[in-house]
Each structure stands twice: as C-alpha cells, then as structure tokens.
PDB file of C-alpha atoms in Angstrom:
ATOM      1  CA  UNK T 116       6.322   4.424  15.896  1.00 97.00           C
ATOM      2  CA  UNK T 117       6.864   1.152  17.741  1.00 97.00           C
ATOM      3  CA  UNK T 118       5.596   2.919  20.867  1.00 97.00           C
ATOM      4  CA  UNK T 119       2.625   4.286  18.927  1.00 97.00           C
ATOM      5  CA  UNK T 120       1.601   0.920  17.470  1.00 97.00           C
ATOM      6  CA  UNK T 121       1.948  -0.741  20.868  1.00 97.00           C
ATOM      7  CA  UNK T 122       0.074   2.122  22.560  1.00 97.00           C
ATOM      8  CA  UNK T 123      -2.690   4.366  21.261  1.00 96.00           C
ATOM      9  CA  UNK T 124      -2.421   2.989  17.725  1.00 96.00           C
ATOM     10  CA  UNK T 125      -2.744  -0.601  18.875  1.00 97.00           C
ATOM     11  CA  UNK T 126      -6.430  -1.189  18.040  1.00 96.00           C
ATOM     12  CA  UNK T 127      -5.933   0.132  14.514  1.00 96.00           C
ATOM     13  CA  UNK T 128      -2.877  -2.050  13.920  1.00 97.00           C
ATOM     14  CA  UNK T 129      -4.647  -5.134  15.291  1.00 97.00           C
ATOM     15  CA  UNK T 130      -7.426  -4.549  12.762  1.00 97.00           C
ATOM     16  CA  UNK T 131      -4.926  -4.043   9.929  1.00 98.00           C
ATOM     17  CA  UNK T 132      -2.971  -7.161  10.868  1.00 98.00           C
ATOM     18  CA  UNK T 133      -6.187  -9.200  10.917  1.00 98.00           C
ATOM     19  CA  UNK T 134      -7.149  -7.839   7.481  1.00 97.00           C
ATOM     20  CA  UNK T 135      -3.631  -8.543   6.162  1.00 97.00           C
ATOM     21  CA  UNK T 136      -4.404 -12.244   6.166  1.00 97.00           C
ATOM     22  CA  UNK T 137      -6.838 -11.609   3.331  1.00 96.00           C
ATOM     23  CA  UNK T 138      -4.328  -9.890   1.067  1.00 97.00           C
ATOM     24  CA  UNK T 139      -0.732 -10.647   2.125  1.00 96.00           C
ATOM     25  CA  UNK T 140      -0.424 -13.996   0.252  1.00 96.00           C
ATOM     26  CA  UNK T 141      -1.344 -12.348  -3.047  1.00 97.00           C
ATOM     27  CA  UNK T 142       0.732  -9.234  -2.394  1.00 97.00           C
ATOM     28  CA  UNK T 143       3.793 -11.277  -1.378  1.00 97.00           C
ATOM     29  CA  UNK T 144       3.529 -13.357  -4.544  1.00 96.00           C
ATOM     30  CA  UNK T 145       3.425 -10.238  -6.736  1.00 97.00           C
ATOM     31  CA  UNK T 146       6.400  -8.716  -4.914  1.00 97.00           C
ATOM     32  CA  UNK T 147       8.405 -11.933  -5.327  1.00 97.00           C
ATOM     33  CA  UNK T 148       7.585 -12.047  -9.031  1.00 96.00           C
ATOM     34  CA  UNK T 149       8.883  -8.488  -9.398  1.00 94.00           C
ATOM     35  CA  UNK T 150      12.012  -9.296  -7.363  1.00 96.00           C
ATOM     36  CA  UNK T 151      11.071  -6.876  -4.570  1.00 97.00           C
ATOM     37  CA  UNK T 152      11.378  -7.263  -0.776  1.00 96.00           C
ATOM     38  CA  UNK T 153       8.223  -8.780   0.699  1.00 96.00           C
ATOM     39  CA  UNK T 154       8.398  -6.311   3.606  1.00 96.00           C
ATOM     40  CA  UNK T 155       7.042  -3.750   1.124  1.00 97.00           C
ATOM     41  CA  UNK T 156       3.637  -5.356   1.651  1.00 97.00           C
ATOM     42  CA  UNK T 157       3.493  -3.290   4.842  1.00 97.00           C
ATOM     43  CA  UNK T 158       3.468  -0.147   2.725  1.00 98.00           C
ATOM     44  CA  UNK T 159      -0.136  -1.056   1.921  1.00 98.00           C
ATOM     45  CA  UNK T 160      -0.761  -1.367   5.647  1.00 97.00           C
ATOM     46  CA  UNK T 161       0.371   2.161   6.455  1.00 97.00           C
ATOM     47  CA  UNK T 162      -1.257   3.576   3.318  1.00 97.00           C
ATOM     48  CA  UNK T 163      -4.722   2.110   3.747  1.00 98.00           C
ATOM     49  CA  UNK T 164      -4.793  -0.638   6.362  1.00 97.00           C
ATOM     50  CA  UNK T 165      -5.278  -3.058   3.433  1.00 97.00           C
ATOM     51  CA  UNK T 166      -8.586  -1.403   2.581  1.00 96.00           C
ATOM     52  CA  UNK T 167      -9.391  -1.445  -1.178  1.00 95.00           C
ATOM     53  CA  UNK T 168     -12.093   1.189  -0.595  1.00 93.00           C
ATOM     54  CA  UNK T 169      -9.826   3.710   1.132  1.00 96.00           C
ATOM     55  CA  UNK T 170     -10.116   7.282  -0.165  1.00 96.00           C
ATOM     56  CA  UNK T 171      -7.938  10.141   1.056  1.00 95.00           C
ATOM     57  CA  UNK T 172      -8.504  13.881   1.212  1.00 92.00           C
ATOM     58  CA  UNK T 173      -5.914  14.161  -1.562  1.00 91.00           C
ATOM     59  CA  UNK T 174      -8.138  11.851  -3.711  1.00 94.00           C
ATOM     60  CA  UNK T 175      -5.787   8.899  -3.507  1.00 97.00           C
ATOM     61  CA  UNK T 176      -7.716   5.659  -3.873  1.00 97.00           C
ATOM     62  CA  UNK T 177      -7.440   1.997  -2.965  1.00 97.00           C
ATOM     63  CA  UNK T 178      -5.150  -0.328  -1.045  1.00 97.00           C
ATOM     64  CA  UNK T 179      -2.023   1.375  -2.383  1.00 98.00           C
ATOM     65  CA  UNK T 180      -3.498   4.909  -2.425  1.00 98.00           C
ATOM     66  CA  UNK T 181      -2.812   5.740  -6.070  1.00 98.00           C
ATOM     67  CA  UNK T 182      -3.458   9.222  -7.350  1.00 97.00           C
ATOM     68  CA  UNK T 183      -5.295   9.302 -10.667  1.00 97.00           C
ATOM     69  CA  UNK T 184      -2.355  10.238 -12.904  1.00 97.00           C
ATOM     70  CA  UNK T 185       0.128   7.875 -11.248  1.00 97.00           C
ATOM     71  CA  UNK T 186      -2.386   5.039 -11.440  1.00 97.00           C
ATOM     72  CA  UNK T 187      -3.019   5.765 -15.111  1.00 98.00           C
ATOM     73  CA  UNK T 188       0.736   5.788 -15.793  1.00 97.00           C
ATOM     74  CA  UNK T 189       0.985   2.301 -14.317  1.00 98.00           C
ATOM     75  CA  UNK T 190      -1.977   0.910 -16.212  1.00 98.00           C
ATOM     76  CA  UNK T 191      -4.868   1.450 -13.809  1.00 98.00           C
ATOM     77  CA  UNK T 192      -8.084   2.619 -15.472  1.00 96.00           C
ATOM     78  CA  UNK T 193     -10.350   4.998 -13.597  1.00 96.00           C
ATOM     79  CA  UNK T 194     -13.593   6.274 -15.110  1.00 95.00           C
ATOM     80  CA  UNK T 195     -17.332   6.465 -14.414  1.00 92.00           C
ATOM     81  CA  UNK T 196     -17.673   2.698 -14.717  1.00 85.00           C
ATOM     82  CA  UNK T 197     -14.706   1.296 -12.843  1.00 89.00           C
ATOM     83  CA  UNK T 198     -11.682   2.289 -10.818  1.00 96.00           C
ATOM     84  CA  UNK T 199      -8.892  -0.285 -11.018  1.00 97.00           C
ATOM     85  CA  UNK T 200      -7.090   1.461  -8.166  1.00 98.00           C
ATOM     86  CA  UNK T 201      -9.587  -0.423  -5.996  1.00 96.00           C
ATOM     87  CA  UNK T 202      -8.699  -3.788  -7.557  1.00 95.00           C
ATOM     88  CA  UNK T 203      -6.395  -5.501  -4.993  1.00 95.00           C
ATOM     89  CA  UNK T 204      -4.400  -7.513  -7.532  1.00 96.00           C
ATOM     90  CA  UNK T 205      -4.110  -4.965 -10.342  1.00 97.00           C
ATOM     91  CA  UNK T 206      -3.188  -2.151  -7.944  1.00 98.00           C
ATOM     92  CA  UNK T 207      -0.582  -4.377  -6.284  1.00 98.00           C
ATOM     93  CA  UNK T 208       1.019  -5.126  -9.650  1.00 98.00           C
ATOM     94  CA  UNK T 209       1.027  -1.394 -10.439  1.00 98.00           C
ATOM     95  CA  UNK T 210       2.491  -0.542  -6.996  1.00 98.00           C
ATOM     96  CA  UNK T 211       5.246  -3.124  -7.443  1.00 98.00           C
ATOM     97  CA  UNK T 212       6.216  -1.609 -10.799  1.00 98.00           C
ATOM     98  CA  UNK T 213       6.166   1.894  -9.323  1.00 98.00           C
ATOM     99  CA  UNK T 214       8.317   0.853  -6.365  1.00 98.00           C
ATOM    100  CA  UNK T 215      10.730  -0.901  -8.680  1.00 98.00           C
ATOM    101  CA  UNK T 216      11.070   2.284 -10.749  1.00 98.00           C
ATOM    102  CA  UNK T 217      11.640   4.300  -7.578  1.00 98.00           C
ATOM    103  CA  UNK T 218      14.349   1.928  -6.431  1.00 98.00           C
ATOM    104  CA  UNK T 219      16.025   2.018  -9.836  1.00 98.00           C
ATOM    105  CA  UNK T 220      16.077   5.813  -9.530  1.00 98.00           C
ATOM    106  CA  UNK T 221      17.300   6.160  -5.914  1.00 98.00           C
ATOM    107  CA  UNK T 222      19.125   2.858  -5.343  1.00 97.00           C
ATOM    108  CA  UNK T 223      17.859   2.668  -1.757  1.00 97.00           C
ATOM    109  CA  UNK T 224      14.566   1.377  -0.370  1.00 97.00           C
ATOM    110  CA  UNK T 225      14.200   4.131   2.228  1.00 98.00           C
ATOM    111  CA  UNK T 226      14.391   6.777  -0.481  1.00 98.00           C
ATOM    112  CA  UNK T 227      12.102   4.719  -2.718  1.00 98.00           C
ATOM    113  CA  UNK T 228       9.493   4.515   0.044  1.00 98.00           C
ATOM    114  CA  UNK T 229       9.812   8.252   0.715  1.00 98.00           C
ATOM    115  CA  UNK T 230       9.365   8.823  -3.011  1.00 98.00           C
ATOM    116  CA  UNK T 231       6.187   6.757  -2.971  1.00 98.00           C
ATOM    117  CA  UNK T 232       4.823   9.104  -0.324  1.00 97.00           C
ATOM    118  CA  UNK T 233       6.062  12.490  -1.504  1.00 97.00           C
ATOM    119  CA  UNK T 234       6.778  11.906  -5.200  1.00 96.00           C
ATOM    120  CA  UNK T 235      10.116  11.187  -6.822  1.00 96.00           C
ATOM    121  CA  UNK T 236      10.633  14.825  -7.814  1.00 97.00           C
ATOM    122  CA  UNK T 237      10.374  16.007  -4.219  1.00 98.00           C
ATOM    123  CA  UNK T 238      12.914  13.434  -3.026  1.00 98.00           C
ATOM    124  CA  UNK T 239      15.297  14.222  -5.888  1.00 98.00           C
ATOM    125  CA  UNK T 240      15.186  17.918  -4.990  1.00 98.00           C
ATOM    126  CA  UNK T 241      15.756  17.102  -1.314  1.00 98.00           C
ATOM    127  CA  UNK T 242      18.828  15.023  -2.181  1.00 98.00           C
ATOM    128  CA  UNK T 243      20.196  17.863  -4.289  1.00 98.00           C
ATOM    129  CA  UNK T 244      19.384  20.491  -1.650  1.00 98.00           C
ATOM    130  CA  UNK T 245      21.176  18.700   1.185  1.00 98.00           C
ATOM    131  CA  UNK T 246      23.894  17.029  -0.879  1.00 97.00           C
ATOM    132  CA  UNK T 247      23.311  13.546   0.521  1.00 98.00           C
ATOM    133  CA  UNK T 248      21.503  10.357  -0.405  1.00 97.00           C
ATOM    134  CA  UNK T 249      21.108   9.331   3.230  1.00 98.00           C
ATOM    135  CA  UNK T 250      17.390   9.407   4.033  1.00 98.00           C
ATOM    136  CA  UNK T 251      18.019  10.089   7.730  1.00 98.00           C
ATOM    137  CA  UNK T 252      20.260  13.048   6.938  1.00 97.00           C
ATOM    138  CA  UNK T 253      17.753  14.449   4.454  1.00 97.00           C
ATOM    139  CA  UNK T 254      15.059  14.090   7.109  1.00 97.00           C
ATOM    140  CA  UNK T 255      16.929  16.419   9.446  1.00 97.00           C
ATOM    141  CA  UNK T 256      16.200  19.364   7.158  1.00 97.00           C
ATOM    142  CA  UNK T 257      12.955  21.305   6.829  1.00 96.00           C
ATOM    143  CA  UNK T 258      12.335  20.646   3.130  1.00 97.00           C
ATOM    144  CA  UNK T 259      10.390  17.386   3.525  1.00 98.00           C
ATOM    145  CA  UNK T 260       7.031  17.383   5.272  1.00 97.00           C
ATOM    146  CA  UNK T 261       6.679  15.610   8.602  1.00 97.00           C
ATOM    147  CA  UNK T 262       4.449  13.006   6.907  1.00 96.00           C
ATOM    148  CA  UNK T 263       7.328  11.966   4.630  1.00 98.00           C
ATOM    149  CA  UNK T 264       9.924  12.080   7.392  1.00 98.00           C
ATOM    150  CA  UNK T 265       7.724   9.744   9.452  1.00 98.00           C
ATOM    151  CA  UNK T 266       6.819   7.488   6.533  1.00 98.00           C
ATOM    152  CA  UNK T 267       9.972   5.339   6.536  1.00 98.00           C
ATOM    153  CA  UNK T 268      10.229   4.741  10.302  1.00 98.00           C
ATOM    154  CA  UNK T 269       6.491   4.012  10.362  1.00 98.00           C
ATOM    155  CA  UNK T 270       6.968   1.447   7.585  1.00 98.00           C
ATOM    156  CA  UNK T 271       9.910  -0.161   9.376  1.00 98.00           C
ATOM    157  CA  UNK T 272       7.944  -0.432  12.643  1.00 98.00           C
ATOM    158  CA  UNK T 273       4.920  -1.940  10.894  1.00 97.00           C
ATOM    159  CA  UNK T 274       7.092  -4.499   9.104  1.00 97.00           C
ATOM    160  CA  UNK T 275       8.874  -5.539  12.307  1.00 97.00           C
ATOM    161  CA  UNK T 276       5.586  -6.106  14.122  1.00 98.00           C
ATOM    162  CA  UNK T 277       3.922  -7.852  11.151  1.00 97.00           C
ATOM    163  CA  UNK T 278       6.795 -10.364  10.877  1.00 96.00           C
ATOM    164  CA  UNK T 279       6.793 -11.214  14.583  1.00 96.00           C
ATOM    165  CA  UNK T 280       3.602  -9.907  16.230  1.00 97.00           C
ATOM    166  CA  UNK T 281       3.906 -11.998  19.409  1.00 96.00           C
ATOM    167  CA  UNK T 282       7.331 -10.513  20.126  1.00 96.00           C
ATOM    168  CA  UNK T 283       5.729  -7.077  20.319  1.00 97.00           C
ATOM    169  CA  UNK T 284       2.678  -8.082  22.329  1.00 95.00           C
ATOM    170  CA  UNK T 285       0.187  -8.815  19.536  1.00 96.00           C
ATOM    171  CA  UNK T 286      -0.763 -12.344  20.557  1.00 92.00           C
ATOM    172  CA  UNK T 287      -4.428 -12.672  19.615  1.00 90.00           C
ATOM    173  CA  UNK T 288      -4.719 -11.590  15.992  1.00 95.00           C
ATOM    174  CA  UNK T 289      -7.621 -13.292  14.195  1.00 96.00           C
ATOM    175  CA  UNK T 290      -6.254 -13.219  10.654  1.00 97.00           C
ATOM    176  CA  UNK T 291      -8.822 -13.236   7.875  1.00 97.00           C
ATOM    177  CA  UNK T 292      -8.667 -16.048   5.338  1.00 96.00           C
ATOM    178  CA  UNK T 293      -6.771 -15.335   2.109  1.00 95.00           C
ATOM    179  CA  UNK T 294      -8.971 -13.993  -0.649  1.00 89.00           C
ATOM    180  CA  UNK T 295      -9.894 -16.636  -3.229  1.00 85.00           C
ATOM    181  CA  UNK T 296     -11.095 -15.769  -6.693  1.00 83.00           C
ATOM    182  CA  UNK T 297     -11.192 -16.788 -10.336  1.00 84.00           C
ATOM    183  CA  UNK T 298     -10.844 -14.455 -13.303  1.00 84.00           C
ATOM    184  CA  UNK T 299     -13.538 -14.238 -15.981  1.00 85.00           C
ATOM    185  CA  UNK T 300     -13.455 -12.035 -19.094  1.00 87.00           C
ATOM    186  CA  UNK T 301     -16.728 -10.181 -19.705  1.00 86.00           C
ATOM    187  CA  UNK T 302     -17.138  -8.583 -23.134  1.00 89.00           C
ATOM    188  CA  UNK T 303     -19.984  -6.198 -22.284  1.00 89.00           C
ATOM    189  CA  UNK T 304     -21.415  -4.314 -19.285  1.00 86.00           C
ATOM    190  CA  UNK T 305     -23.116  -6.822 -16.965  1.00 91.00           C
ATOM    191  CA  UNK T 306     -25.272  -6.340 -13.893  1.00 92.00           C
ATOM    192  CA  UNK T 307     -23.396  -7.397 -10.756  1.00 90.00           C
ATOM    193  CA  UNK T 308     -26.475  -9.325  -9.614  1.00 94.00           C
ATOM    194  CA  UNK T 309     -26.229 -11.485 -12.712  1.00 93.00           C
ATOM    195  CA  UNK T 310     -22.533 -12.041 -12.122  1.00 91.00           C
ATOM    196  CA  UNK T 311     -23.207 -12.939  -8.488  1.00 92.00           C
ATOM    197  CA  UNK T 312     -25.869 -15.462  -9.495  1.00 94.00           C
ATOM    198  CA  UNK T 313     -23.554 -17.044 -12.085  1.00 91.00           C
ATOM    199  CA  UNK T 314     -20.749 -17.233  -9.504  1.00 89.00           C
ATOM    200  CA  UNK T 315     -23.018 -18.756  -6.884  1.00 90.00           C
ATOM    201  CA  UNK T 316     -22.519 -15.902  -4.420  1.00 91.00           C
ATOM    202  CA  UNK T 317     -24.190 -12.706  -3.279  1.00 93.00           C
ATOM    203  CA  UNK T 318     -24.405  -9.257  -4.834  1.00 92.00           C
ATOM    204  CA  UNK T 319     -22.809  -7.805  -1.696  1.00 89.00           C
ATOM    205  CA  UNK T 320     -19.813 -10.159  -1.964  1.00 84.00           C
ATOM    206  CA  UNK T 321     -19.187  -9.273  -5.626  1.00 82.00           C
ATOM    207  CA  UNK T 322     -19.658  -5.563  -4.974  1.00 78.00           C
ATOM    208  CA  UNK T 323     -17.280  -5.718  -1.985  1.00 67.00           C
TER     209      UNK T 323
END
C-alpha cells in the first residue's frame, strides 16, 4: 500500500491529504476526548477521502461511511429531511464511540479496524475459525474478504504518510484551512437561504 500511494494512487492521496486539513483538527480533538489514538483519523481517509458527501454502492454514507442501522445505533438520524451521517462532527463522535466499542471487544486496534470494515460478527467468527487473535494470521485464511485483509495495511500506510508526508515524497500538499463553525439550535424547519443570510454567507456554503 505504500507503493500504491506513492505510485498510481498518489494523486488521490494528495487530494485526500489536502482535504484533511479541513477536518483533522476536529477529528483529532474528538479522538483525544474519547481516549483513542489520533492515527484513527486516517480511517476516515481510506473510507471516504474526508468527503462528507461520499456514498458507497453498499449505501454507506458520509466521512466515516456509516450504514443506516449502525449510524442509528450510535445516534445518527437519517430520514427524508436530514442525514447526520453527513455531519462531520456528529459522525466523528459516533465513529469514535463505535471504534471504542470494537476495541473493548477485541482488545487490539488491528482487529477493531477490521471490525469497522467487515462488522464485529465477521471478525469474531474469523477468530473462532482460525483459533487466533492475531490479525495477520487470520488474514492468511480465506474467510475474510480481500477488502478486509487489505484494510489494516492500507490504514497503516495512510497514517505513516499523513504523519510525515515529506519523508514519503509528498512535499507540496496545499492543506485546506480547518473548518470553522458555530452551533445554533433551530426549533422549526428553516429554508437554508434564510440561514445563509442570517449567518452572512452563501446558500452554497451552508448546503455544502
């Protein structure tokens, strides 16, 4: 995966690293508050490239690619009016809680990350099938899909590059500015154009 990111996947990773500047400060703060490793921020990179509007063929949505039921379990509303899986902060809080639960279950971050990708049930059955809690040993078998087997090394490679991009040849990353926002409670449905006018910004910016 290091070879991939430095080769044919380079342009994609450069774009994701640039976009990370917009979200990493907030994500890192949430992870610290939950007592989780900040490297887990790179999970959002390999899931969506830090894109809140990402939508997969499996109907996973948002920066952290939550499925509907998992998102609902961790407090993310999704209906005809809103989808909190697209909310960068709320989805990050939900992802941190989910990852914490996965770690509490497996007692290892590699297995927790694999569980985030394949589901905790799948990883539990793989551990039982192969009689080991070593992710690399479990990955040697045929039970897990290639996507899950690749998920952990892909995450490790992304984290190594993100922490020291120049070391790996990424010297000209134009990081976006951290997202800045205030929170306002609205007690009834409100046109986004009205909200944009009150906030002194554009409809496109609020919608984005």
